[in-house]
Amino acid sequence: MAVELSIRSDQGGLCNGKMTWFVVLSCMMAAMGGVIFGYDIGITGGVTSMEPFLEKFFPKVYRKMKEDKEISNYCKFDSQLLTSFTSSMYVAGFIASFFASSITKAFGRKPSILLGGAAFLAGAALGGAAFNVYMLIFGRVLLGVGVGFANQAVPLYLSEMAPPRYRGAINNGFQFSIGIGALSANLINYGTEKIKGGWGWRISLALAAVPATILTLGAVFLPETPNSLIQLTDDTERAKLMLQRVRGTEDVQAELDDLIKASSISKTVEHPFKNIIKRKYRPQLVMAIAIPFFQQVTGINVIAFYAPILFRTIGLGESASLMSSVVTGIVGTGSTFISMLVVDKLGRRALFIFGGVQMLVSQIMVGGIMAAQLGDHGGIGEGYAYVVLILICIYVAGFGWSWGPLGWLVPSEIFPLEIRSAGQSIVVAVSFLFTFIVAQTFLAMLCHFKPGIFFFFGGWVVVMTAFVYYLLPETKNIPIEKMDRVWREHGFWNKIVGEMDEQTKIEAA
């Protein structure tokens, strides 16, 4: 049960490989790191719209929602303490990602995944048992540590284990897992909201322990990647055996030679964070910052975190709001699955651009309807509310096959081994930093911008689509240790890294 493939290297050698069950099962287990992230995103948005949860931990927000008839529809949920509950996880994840880089490089991908699962498990237990807001937020901090380690290690693990031709599909499995986690959370929220007695939110928060337990126990049995084995041990025979098992073929010498060469270069780099700012790594550094930044300012986490609140803003009831989140979760997960099927055929650039146009059009239409129909008081007609829901589904689908999975895939496949852990840490840190900023400011921005919030994020979608069109080269089907060639062949980046190549040749002569 394997799919044959072979990828030709620059030197004319072949990087052979099969899609083996060993790789599929290993990557499925590692991708549970995406499930814990997605589950948290989905659960957070749901419980913050549940009235018993608000009444217990955020009574001012609850009273404002129930009693203040003068307050604007757009400002009912504007509370810095409420947004701190959501965003505290991302501050912790931001800090943890830098520690995760050192652990991933020094001890391998597997220990980082294990630590991530264990920290998330502890955070889930605290959240489910919380009796005051401080205990609740401390649990969120532990969840952030867990996600910080998992998001640093899992995309690297998937990219290094995958055969080059199927790297896009396997790595997009990380975003697919995020979607599965978020969808599961939305379904659980819809069920627990109906529990009489008002304690359903505890089940929602505590059930995060289920994927965390699977990840933690599964990580114990995960094999280390061949790239990491060579980087850690210099045991080329052990790495060769693992590579043969991963690729399902005895003929792995060409790829092994590439890994050994990359490892020998990486060992000359003592300070990867200093190294990554050198000119020859400028394209990778720009992408490490720009791609996760753009991923967050698509506005997707506004939908993910606050979808139930947003749907309540436009006049849907508590239960209908949670069910609407389930619908958007199904759409997002389905579109990511489609991306897994086509990303290695259509390429990264085509999906980025098509998804960007789709998101832009839907955001403009949502903003236009809300501007025309939703004032500061009252609601909008039920028909318009469901039109907004359909447009948000179109937007979520656009994200689901473009910036969602590709925002993790492209950064994880472009870094040379010597800066790979540092580069991925920058990606995760930038992602968490701007997730925190968006999460912490969105409810205030909604209060002040009102429907203009959708035009604000739409403007960023225009910028990021242009960025991809002009500056991002295609990376599909390129072996991960040969990725430096895409920058030398790109019209803009060749002016930077091409000059470095010429300078190196002169110095060598």
PDB file of C-alpha atoms in Angstrom, residues 159-450:
ATOM      1  CA  SER A 159       7.708  18.556   6.269  1.00  0.00           C
ATOM      2  CA  GLU A 160      10.775  16.442   7.088  1.00  0.00           C
ATOM      3  CA  MET A 161       8.893  13.136   7.123  1.00  0.00           C
ATOM      4  CA  ALA A 162       6.951  13.755   3.907  1.00  0.00           C
ATOM      5  CA  PRO A 163       8.164  12.714   0.439  1.00  0.00           C
ATOM      6  CA  PRO A 164       8.806  15.926  -1.562  1.00  0.00           C
ATOM      7  CA  ARG A 165       5.972  15.371  -4.010  1.00  0.00           C
ATOM      8  CA  TYR A 166       3.421  14.948  -1.220  1.00  0.00           C
ATOM      9  CA  ARG A 167       4.889  17.419   1.278  1.00  0.00           C
ATOM     10  CA  GLY A 168       2.132  19.951   0.590  1.00  0.00           C
ATOM     11  CA  ALA A 169      -0.670  17.474   1.216  1.00  0.00           C
ATOM     12  CA  ILE A 170       0.890  16.065   4.396  1.00  0.00           C
ATOM     13  CA  ASN A 171       1.796  19.443   5.851  1.00  0.00           C
ATOM     14  CA  ASN A 172      -1.654  20.808   5.028  1.00  0.00           C
ATOM     15  CA  GLY A 173      -2.839  18.009   7.275  1.00  0.00           C
ATOM     16  CA  PHE A 174      -1.729  20.260  10.156  1.00  0.00           C
ATOM     17  CA  GLN A 175      -4.293  22.923   9.202  1.00  0.00           C
ATOM     18  CA  PHE A 176      -6.839  20.172   8.511  1.00  0.00           C
ATOM     19  CA  SER A 177      -6.241  18.948  12.062  1.00  0.00           C
ATOM     20  CA  ILE A 178      -6.751  22.487  13.360  1.00  0.00           C
ATOM     21  CA  GLY A 179     -10.071  22.489  11.501  1.00  0.00           C
ATOM     22  CA  ILE A 180     -11.048  19.112  12.976  1.00  0.00           C
ATOM     23  CA  GLY A 181     -10.232  20.412  16.454  1.00  0.00           C
ATOM     24  CA  ALA A 182     -12.249  23.607  15.954  1.00  0.00           C
ATOM     25  CA  LEU A 183     -15.215  21.720  14.475  1.00  0.00           C
ATOM     26  CA  SER A 184     -15.195  19.234  17.368  1.00  0.00           C
ATOM     27  CA  ALA A 185     -15.141  22.135  19.806  1.00  0.00           C
ATOM     28  CA  ASN A 186     -18.083  23.840  18.074  1.00  0.00           C
ATOM     29  CA  LEU A 187     -20.153  20.647  18.212  1.00  0.00           C
ATOM     30  CA  ILE A 188     -19.285  20.142  21.887  1.00  0.00           C
ATOM     31  CA  ASN A 189     -20.185  23.758  22.692  1.00  0.00           C
ATOM     32  CA  TYR A 190     -23.525  23.339  20.937  1.00  0.00           C
ATOM     33  CA  GLY A 191     -24.255  20.311  23.110  1.00  0.00           C
ATOM     34  CA  THR A 192     -22.935  21.589  26.450  1.00  0.00           C
ATOM     35  CA  GLU A 193     -24.754  24.921  26.114  1.00  0.00           C
ATOM     36  CA  LYS A 194     -28.015  22.976  26.519  1.00  0.00           C
ATOM     37  CA  ILE A 195     -26.995  21.353  29.841  1.00  0.00           C
ATOM     38  CA  LYS A 196     -29.269  22.570  32.596  1.00  0.00           C
ATOM     39  CA  GLY A 197     -27.487  23.929  35.653  1.00  0.00           C
ATOM     40  CA  GLY A 198     -25.096  26.154  33.721  1.00  0.00           C
ATOM     41  CA  TRP A 199     -21.950  24.030  34.090  1.00  0.00           C
ATOM     42  CA  GLY A 200     -21.678  22.837  30.492  1.00  0.00           C
ATOM     43  CA  TRP A 201     -18.748  25.188  29.887  1.00  0.00           C
ATOM     44  CA  ARG A 202     -16.656  23.073  32.296  1.00  0.00           C
ATOM     45  CA  ILE A 203     -17.093  20.037  30.049  1.00  0.00           C
ATOM     46  CA  SER A 204     -16.140  22.121  27.012  1.00  0.00           C
ATOM     47  CA  LEU A 205     -12.894  23.301  28.611  1.00  0.00           C
ATOM     48  CA  ALA A 206     -11.982  19.977  30.257  1.00  0.00           C
ATOM     49  CA  LEU A 207     -12.459  17.898  27.084  1.00  0.00           C
ATOM     50  CA  ALA A 208      -9.370  19.592  25.662  1.00  0.00           C
ATOM     51  CA  ALA A 209      -7.582  16.927  27.719  1.00  0.00           C
ATOM     52  CA  VAL A 210      -8.680  14.215  25.247  1.00  0.00           C
ATOM     53  CA  PRO A 211      -6.578  15.304  22.209  1.00  0.00           C
ATOM     54  CA  ALA A 212      -3.794  16.417  24.578  1.00  0.00           C
ATOM     55  CA  THR A 213      -3.626  12.928  26.096  1.00  0.00           C
ATOM     56  CA  ILE A 214      -3.538  11.303  22.656  1.00  0.00           C
ATOM     57  CA  LEU A 215      -0.726  13.646  21.568  1.00  0.00           C
ATOM     58  CA  THR A 216       1.293  13.146  24.761  1.00  0.00           C
ATOM     59  CA  LEU A 217       1.065   9.348  24.732  1.00  0.00           C
ATOM     60  CA  GLY A 218       1.488   9.165  20.966  1.00  0.00           C
ATOM     61  CA  ALA A 219       4.615  11.316  21.062  1.00  0.00           C
ATOM     62  CA  VAL A 220       6.314   8.662  23.190  1.00  0.00           C
ATOM     63  CA  PHE A 221       6.096   6.251  20.254  1.00  0.00           C
ATOM     64  CA  LEU A 222       6.780   8.706  17.418  1.00  0.00           C
ATOM     65  CA  PRO A 223       9.952   8.059  15.394  1.00  0.00           C
ATOM     66  CA  GLU A 224      12.398  10.949  15.088  1.00  0.00           C
ATOM     67  CA  THR A 225      12.850  12.401  11.594  1.00  0.00           C
ATOM     68  CA  PRO A 226      15.945  11.361   9.571  1.00  0.00           C
ATOM     69  CA  ASN A 227      16.955  15.049   9.332  1.00  0.00           C
ATOM     70  CA  SER A 228      16.897  15.375  13.107  1.00  0.00           C
ATOM     71  CA  LEU A 229      18.767  12.087  13.675  1.00  0.00           C
ATOM     72  CA  ILE A 230      21.664  13.262  11.515  1.00  0.00           C
ATOM     73  CA  GLN A 231      21.667  16.689  13.156  1.00  0.00           C
ATOM     74  CA  LEU A 232      21.663  15.183  16.673  1.00  0.00           C
ATOM     75  CA  THR A 233      23.843  12.070  16.468  1.00  0.00           C
ATOM     76  CA  ASP A 234      26.021  12.001  13.327  1.00  0.00           C
ATOM     77  CA  ASP A 235      24.941   8.345  13.112  1.00  0.00           C
ATOM     78  CA  THR A 236      24.456   8.208   9.356  1.00  0.00           C
ATOM     79  CA  GLU A 237      23.723   4.470   9.364  1.00  0.00           C
ATOM     80  CA  ARG A 238      20.851   4.894  11.817  1.00  0.00           C
ATOM     81  CA  ALA A 239      19.560   7.850   9.830  1.00  0.00           C
ATOM     82  CA  LYS A 240      19.812   5.830   6.614  1.00  0.00           C
ATOM     83  CA  LEU A 241      17.788   2.986   8.114  1.00  0.00           C
ATOM     84  CA  MET A 242      15.122   5.424   9.269  1.00  0.00           C
ATOM     85  CA  LEU A 243      15.101   7.138   5.876  1.00  0.00           C
ATOM     86  CA  GLN A 244      14.668   3.763   4.147  1.00  0.00           C
ATOM     87  CA  ARG A 245      11.774   2.969   6.458  1.00  0.00           C
ATOM     88  CA  VAL A 246      10.196   6.392   5.972  1.00  0.00           C
ATOM     89  CA  ARG A 247      10.545   6.336   2.171  1.00  0.00           C
ATOM     90  CA  GLY A 248       9.744   2.638   1.773  1.00  0.00           C
ATOM     91  CA  THR A 249      12.735   1.965  -0.476  1.00  0.00           C
ATOM     92  CA  GLU A 250      16.388   0.947  -0.176  1.00  0.00           C
ATOM     93  CA  ASP A 251      17.462   3.585  -2.714  1.00  0.00           C
ATOM     94  CA  VAL A 252      17.800   6.679  -0.508  1.00  0.00           C
ATOM     95  CA  GLN A 253      21.482   7.550  -0.984  1.00  0.00           C
ATOM     96  CA  ALA A 254      20.861  10.766  -2.958  1.00  0.00           C
ATOM     97  CA  GLU A 255      18.514  12.155  -0.296  1.00  0.00           C
ATOM     98  CA  LEU A 256      20.805  10.953   2.507  1.00  0.00           C
ATOM     99  CA  ASP A 257      23.739  12.789   0.922  1.00  0.00           C
ATOM    100  CA  ASP A 258      21.657  15.972   0.850  1.00  0.00           C
ATOM    101  CA  LEU A 259      20.775  15.544   4.537  1.00  0.00           C
ATOM    102  CA  ILE A 260      24.404  14.921   5.536  1.00  0.00           C
ATOM    103  CA  LYS A 261      25.514  17.977   3.586  1.00  0.00           C
ATOM    104  CA  ALA A 262      22.800  20.125   5.184  1.00  0.00           C
ATOM    105  CA  SER A 263      23.697  18.807   8.643  1.00  0.00           C
ATOM    106  CA  SER A 264      27.407  19.552   8.201  1.00  0.00           C
ATOM    107  CA  ILE A 265      26.533  23.128   7.239  1.00  0.00           C
ATOM    108  CA  SER A 266      24.158  23.467  10.197  1.00  0.00           C
ATOM    109  CA  LYS A 267      26.886  22.402  12.632  1.00  0.00           C
ATOM    110  CA  THR A 268      29.004  25.381  11.574  1.00  0.00           C
ATOM    111  CA  VAL A 269      26.253  27.701  12.788  1.00  0.00           C
ATOM    112  CA  GLU A 270      26.571  28.378  16.514  1.00  0.00           C
ATOM    113  CA  HIS A 271      23.935  31.109  16.778  1.00  0.00           C
ATOM    114  CA  PRO A 272      21.077  30.430  14.331  1.00  0.00           C
ATOM    115  CA  PHE A 273      19.122  33.547  15.357  1.00  0.00           C
ATOM    116  CA  LYS A 274      22.171  35.685  14.501  1.00  0.00           C
ATOM    117  CA  ASN A 275      22.743  33.712  11.340  1.00  0.00           C
ATOM    118  CA  ILE A 276      19.225  34.093   9.991  1.00  0.00           C
ATOM    119  CA  ILE A 277      19.604  37.862   9.694  1.00  0.00           C
ATOM    120  CA  LYS A 278      22.468  37.454   7.209  1.00  0.00           C
ATOM    121  CA  ARG A 279      21.778  38.600   3.677  1.00  0.00           C
ATOM    122  CA  LYS A 280      21.849  35.120   2.156  1.00  0.00           C
ATOM    123  CA  TYR A 281      18.862  34.174   4.325  1.00  0.00           C
ATOM    124  CA  ARG A 282      16.959  37.426   3.651  1.00  0.00           C
ATOM    125  CA  PRO A 283      14.163  35.792   1.598  1.00  0.00           C
ATOM    126  CA  GLN A 284      13.495  33.193   4.301  1.00  0.00           C
ATOM    127  CA  LEU A 285      13.519  35.831   7.049  1.00  0.00           C
ATOM    128  CA  VAL A 286      11.076  38.042   5.155  1.00  0.00           C
ATOM    129  CA  MET A 287       8.724  35.076   4.629  1.00  0.00           C
ATOM    130  CA  ALA A 288       9.100  33.976   8.270  1.00  0.00           C
ATOM    131  CA  ILE A 289       7.756  37.361   9.368  1.00  0.00           C
ATOM    132  CA  ALA A 290       5.377  38.295   6.545  1.00  0.00           C
ATOM    133  CA  ILE A 291       3.469  35.030   6.054  1.00  0.00           C
ATOM    134  CA  PRO A 292       2.328  34.489   9.681  1.00  0.00           C
ATOM    135  CA  PHE A 293       1.613  38.233   9.992  1.00  0.00           C
ATOM    136  CA  PHE A 294      -0.587  38.172   6.907  1.00  0.00           C
ATOM    137  CA  GLN A 295      -2.239  34.939   8.058  1.00  0.00           C
ATOM    138  CA  GLN A 296      -3.459  36.715  11.197  1.00  0.00           C
ATOM    139  CA  VAL A 297      -4.619  39.938   9.520  1.00  0.00           C
ATOM    140  CA  THR A 298      -6.843  38.021   7.114  1.00  0.00           C
ATOM    141  CA  GLY A 299      -9.266  38.384  10.033  1.00  0.00           C
ATOM    142  CA  ILE A 300      -9.793  34.627  10.343  1.00  0.00           C
ATOM    143  CA  ASN A 301      -9.210  34.479  14.080  1.00  0.00           C
ATOM    144  CA  VAL A 302     -11.877  37.123  14.509  1.00  0.00           C
ATOM    145  CA  ILE A 303     -14.268  34.597  12.984  1.00  0.00           C
ATOM    146  CA  ALA A 304     -12.729  31.657  14.861  1.00  0.00           C
ATOM    147  CA  PHE A 305     -12.620  33.272  18.326  1.00  0.00           C
ATOM    148  CA  TYR A 306     -15.681  35.418  18.193  1.00  0.00           C
ATOM    149  CA  ALA A 307     -18.012  33.818  15.634  1.00  0.00           C
ATOM    150  CA  PRO A 308     -20.755  33.089  18.211  1.00  0.00           C
ATOM    151  CA  ILE A 309     -20.426  36.636  19.578  1.00  0.00           C
ATOM    152  CA  LEU A 310     -20.474  38.048  16.044  1.00  0.00           C
ATOM    153  CA  PHE A 311     -23.589  36.053  15.162  1.00  0.00           C
ATOM    154  CA  ARG A 312     -25.259  37.246  18.363  1.00  0.00           C
ATOM    155  CA  THR A 313     -24.335  40.801  17.384  1.00  0.00           C
ATOM    156  CA  ILE A 314     -26.332  40.470  14.158  1.00  0.00           C
ATOM    157  CA  GLY A 315     -29.330  39.143  16.055  1.00  0.00           C
ATOM    158  CA  LEU A 316     -29.088  35.337  16.217  1.00  0.00           C
ATOM    159  CA  GLY A 317     -29.869  33.632  19.539  1.00  0.00           C
ATOM    160  CA  GLU A 318     -27.318  31.807  21.721  1.00  0.00           C
ATOM    161  CA  SER A 319     -28.072  28.342  20.348  1.00  0.00           C
ATOM    162  CA  ALA A 320     -28.345  29.543  16.735  1.00  0.00           C
ATOM    163  CA  SER A 321     -25.023  31.365  17.095  1.00  0.00           C
ATOM    164  CA  LEU A 322     -23.277  28.197  18.264  1.00  0.00           C
ATOM    165  CA  MET A 323     -24.841  26.161  15.441  1.00  0.00           C
ATOM    166  CA  SER A 324     -23.695  28.796  12.935  1.00  0.00           C
ATOM    167  CA  SER A 325     -20.162  28.264  14.230  1.00  0.00           C
ATOM    168  CA  VAL A 326     -20.562  24.533  13.592  1.00  0.00           C
ATOM    169  CA  VAL A 327     -21.553  25.308   9.993  1.00  0.00           C
ATOM    170  CA  THR A 328     -18.511  27.536   9.428  1.00  0.00           C
ATOM    171  CA  GLY A 329     -16.327  24.868  11.057  1.00  0.00           C
ATOM    172  CA  ILE A 330     -17.580  22.216   8.620  1.00  0.00           C
ATOM    173  CA  VAL A 331     -16.933  24.549   5.681  1.00  0.00           C
ATOM    174  CA  GLY A 332     -13.405  25.376   6.884  1.00  0.00           C
ATOM    175  CA  THR A 333     -12.469  21.750   7.466  1.00  0.00           C
ATOM    176  CA  GLY A 334     -13.894  20.660   4.116  1.00  0.00           C
ATOM    177  CA  SER A 335     -12.051  23.369   2.177  1.00  0.00           C
ATOM    178  CA  THR A 336      -8.759  22.474   3.893  1.00  0.00           C
ATOM    179  CA  PHE A 337      -9.267  18.862   2.855  1.00  0.00           C
ATOM    180  CA  ILE A 338      -9.717  20.040  -0.742  1.00  0.00           C
ATOM    181  CA  SER A 339      -6.468  21.996  -0.392  1.00  0.00           C
ATOM    182  CA  MET A 340      -4.682  18.810   0.710  1.00  0.00           C
ATOM    183  CA  LEU A 341      -5.796  17.133  -2.533  1.00  0.00           C
ATOM    184  CA  VAL A 342      -4.791  19.916  -4.938  1.00  0.00           C
ATOM    185  CA  VAL A 343      -1.882  21.821  -3.354  1.00  0.00           C
ATOM    186  CA  ASP A 344       0.805  19.633  -4.929  1.00  0.00           C
ATOM    187  CA  LYS A 345      -0.888  19.851  -8.329  1.00  0.00           C
ATOM    188  CA  LEU A 346      -1.958  23.503  -8.553  1.00  0.00           C
ATOM    189  CA  GLY A 347       0.900  24.825  -6.417  1.00  0.00           C
ATOM    190  CA  ARG A 348       1.062  27.226  -3.496  1.00  0.00           C
ATOM    191  CA  ARG A 349       0.842  30.518  -5.393  1.00  0.00           C
ATOM    192  CA  ALA A 350      -2.390  29.716  -7.245  1.00  0.00           C
ATOM    193  CA  LEU A 351      -4.194  28.779  -4.017  1.00  0.00           C
ATOM    194  CA  PHE A 352      -2.890  31.856  -2.182  1.00  0.00           C
ATOM    195  CA  ILE A 353      -4.125  34.200  -4.929  1.00  0.00           C
ATOM    196  CA  PHE A 354      -7.483  32.510  -5.582  1.00  0.00           C
ATOM    197  CA  GLY A 355      -8.250  32.276  -1.860  1.00  0.00           C
ATOM    198  CA  GLY A 356      -7.268  35.926  -1.344  1.00  0.00           C
ATOM    199  CA  VAL A 357      -9.704  37.155  -4.001  1.00  0.00           C
ATOM    200  CA  GLN A 358     -12.471  34.982  -2.539  1.00  0.00           C
ATOM    201  CA  MET A 359     -11.877  36.315   0.993  1.00  0.00           C
ATOM    202  CA  LEU A 360     -11.779  39.927  -0.198  1.00  0.00           C
ATOM    203  CA  VAL A 361     -15.090  39.769  -2.075  1.00  0.00           C
ATOM    204  CA  SER A 362     -16.923  38.090   0.812  1.00  0.00           C
ATOM    205  CA  GLN A 363     -15.514  40.518   3.418  1.00  0.00           C
ATOM    206  CA  ILE A 364     -16.627  43.546   1.388  1.00  0.00           C
ATOM    207  CA  MET A 365     -20.131  42.100   1.016  1.00  0.00           C
ATOM    208  CA  VAL A 366     -20.439  41.279   4.753  1.00  0.00           C
ATOM    209  CA  GLY A 367     -19.262  44.779   5.683  1.00  0.00           C
ATOM    210  CA  GLY A 368     -21.676  46.327   3.183  1.00  0.00           C
ATOM    211  CA  ILE A 369     -24.707  44.393   4.487  1.00  0.00           C
ATOM    212  CA  MET A 370     -23.902  45.165   8.123  1.00  0.00           C
ATOM    213  CA  ALA A 371     -23.322  48.853   7.313  1.00  0.00           C
ATOM    214  CA  ALA A 372     -26.657  49.079   5.515  1.00  0.00           C
ATOM    215  CA  GLN A 373     -28.793  46.888   7.792  1.00  0.00           C
ATOM    216  CA  LEU A 374     -27.359  46.769  11.347  1.00  0.00           C
ATOM    217  CA  GLY A 375     -27.482  49.941  13.389  1.00  0.00           C
ATOM    218  CA  ASP A 376     -26.418  50.473  16.980  1.00  0.00           C
ATOM    219  CA  HIS A 377     -29.714  49.086  18.266  1.00  0.00           C
ATOM    220  CA  GLY A 378     -32.045  46.293  17.244  1.00  0.00           C
ATOM    221  CA  GLY A 379     -31.041  43.536  14.876  1.00  0.00           C
ATOM    222  CA  ILE A 380     -31.115  42.827  11.179  1.00  0.00           C
ATOM    223  CA  GLY A 381     -33.735  40.745   9.419  1.00  0.00           C
ATOM    224  CA  GLU A 382     -33.425  36.993   9.719  1.00  0.00           C
ATOM    225  CA  GLY A 383     -32.906  36.736   5.954  1.00  0.00           C
ATOM    226  CA  TYR A 384     -29.969  39.151   6.047  1.00  0.00           C
ATOM    227  CA  ALA A 385     -28.512  37.330   9.063  1.00  0.00           C
ATOM    228  CA  TYR A 386     -28.369  34.107   7.082  1.00  0.00           C
ATOM    229  CA  VAL A 387     -26.940  35.894   4.039  1.00  0.00           C
ATOM    230  CA  VAL A 388     -24.138  37.110   6.327  1.00  0.00           C
ATOM    231  CA  LEU A 389     -23.668  33.510   7.533  1.00  0.00           C
ATOM    232  CA  ILE A 390     -23.383  32.260   3.913  1.00  0.00           C
ATOM    233  CA  LEU A 391     -20.870  34.995   3.033  1.00  0.00           C
ATOM    234  CA  ILE A 392     -18.803  34.179   6.128  1.00  0.00           C
ATOM    235  CA  CYS A 393     -18.806  30.523   5.013  1.00  0.00           C
ATOM    236  CA  ILE A 394     -17.494  31.624   1.596  1.00  0.00           C
ATOM    237  CA  TYR A 395     -14.801  33.637   3.376  1.00  0.00           C
ATOM    238  CA  VAL A 396     -13.886  30.694   5.632  1.00  0.00           C
ATOM    239  CA  ALA A 397     -13.667  28.400   2.589  1.00  0.00           C
ATOM    240  CA  GLY A 398     -11.288  30.844   0.883  1.00  0.00           C
ATOM    241  CA  PHE A 399      -9.068  30.854   3.960  1.00  0.00           C
ATOM    242  CA  GLY A 400      -9.381  27.077   4.330  1.00  0.00           C
ATOM    243  CA  TRP A 401      -7.698  26.307   1.018  1.00  0.00           C
ATOM    244  CA  SER A 402      -5.222  29.180   0.989  1.00  0.00           C
ATOM    245  CA  TRP A 403      -3.813  31.143   3.914  1.00  0.00           C
ATOM    246  CA  GLY A 404      -4.930  28.593   6.502  1.00  0.00           C
ATOM    247  CA  PRO A 405      -2.864  25.569   5.486  1.00  0.00           C
ATOM    248  CA  LEU A 406      -0.305  27.390   3.324  1.00  0.00           C
ATOM    249  CA  GLY A 407       0.537  29.811   6.125  1.00  0.00           C
ATOM    250  CA  TRP A 408       2.040  26.799   7.944  1.00  0.00           C
ATOM    251  CA  LEU A 409       3.225  24.817   4.913  1.00  0.00           C
ATOM    252  CA  VAL A 410       5.359  27.378   3.079  1.00  0.00           C
ATOM    253  CA  PRO A 411       7.435  28.569   6.089  1.00  0.00           C
ATOM    254  CA  SER A 412       8.080  24.979   7.199  1.00  0.00           C
ATOM    255  CA  GLU A 413       9.573  23.975   3.822  1.00  0.00           C
ATOM    256  CA  ILE A 414      11.770  26.972   2.926  1.00  0.00           C
ATOM    257  CA  PHE A 415      14.410  27.014   5.681  1.00  0.00           C
ATOM    258  CA  PRO A 416      17.832  25.354   5.296  1.00  0.00           C
ATOM    259  CA  LEU A 417      18.564  22.906   8.116  1.00  0.00           C
ATOM    260  CA  GLU A 418      21.069  25.229   9.810  1.00  0.00           C
ATOM    261  CA  ILE A 419      18.384  27.856  10.517  1.00  0.00           C
ATOM    262  CA  ARG A 420      15.276  25.649  10.420  1.00  0.00           C
ATOM    263  CA  SER A 421      14.454  25.600  14.139  1.00  0.00           C
ATOM    264  CA  ALA A 422      15.188  29.315  14.519  1.00  0.00           C
ATOM    265  CA  GLY A 423      13.167  30.146  11.422  1.00  0.00           C
ATOM    266  CA  GLN A 424      10.157  28.116  12.545  1.00  0.00           C
ATOM    267  CA  SER A 425      10.343  29.771  15.973  1.00  0.00           C
ATOM    268  CA  ILE A 426      10.146  33.177  14.324  1.00  0.00           C
ATOM    269  CA  VAL A 427       7.124  31.995  12.328  1.00  0.00           C
ATOM    270  CA  VAL A 428       5.348  30.736  15.449  1.00  0.00           C
ATOM    271  CA  ALA A 429       6.318  33.790  17.519  1.00  0.00           C
ATOM    272  CA  VAL A 430       5.062  36.248  14.874  1.00  0.00           C
ATOM    273  CA  SER A 431       1.873  34.212  14.535  1.00  0.00           C
ATOM    274  CA  PHE A 432       1.240  34.267  18.285  1.00  0.00           C
ATOM    275  CA  LEU A 433       2.174  37.933  18.630  1.00  0.00           C
ATOM    276  CA  PHE A 434      -0.310  39.107  16.029  1.00  0.00           C
ATOM    277  CA  THR A 435      -2.936  36.584  17.117  1.00  0.00           C
ATOM    278  CA  PHE A 436      -2.638  38.161  20.568  1.00  0.00           C
ATOM    279  CA  ILE A 437      -2.889  41.693  19.169  1.00  0.00           C
ATOM    280  CA  VAL A 438      -5.927  40.854  17.022  1.00  0.00           C
ATOM    281  CA  ALA A 439      -7.627  38.892  19.809  1.00  0.00           C
ATOM    282  CA  GLN A 440      -6.949  41.592  22.415  1.00  0.00           C
ATOM    283  CA  THR A 441      -8.135  44.473  20.239  1.00  0.00           C
ATOM    284  CA  PHE A 442     -10.941  42.984  18.132  1.00  0.00           C
ATOM    285  CA  LEU A 443     -13.875  43.602  20.465  1.00  0.00           C
ATOM    286  CA  ALA A 444     -12.729  47.210  20.973  1.00  0.00           C
ATOM    287  CA  MET A 445     -12.193  47.575  17.214  1.00  0.00           C
ATOM    288  CA  LEU A 446     -15.668  46.158  16.552  1.00  0.00           C
ATOM    289  CA  CYS A 447     -17.079  48.711  18.974  1.00  0.00           C
ATOM    290  CA  HIS A 448     -15.298  51.628  17.246  1.00  0.00           C
ATOM    291  CA  PHE A 449     -15.041  50.519  13.600  1.00  0.00           C
ATOM    292  CA  LYS A 450     -18.442  48.774  13.596  1.00  0.00           C
TER     293      LYS A 450
END
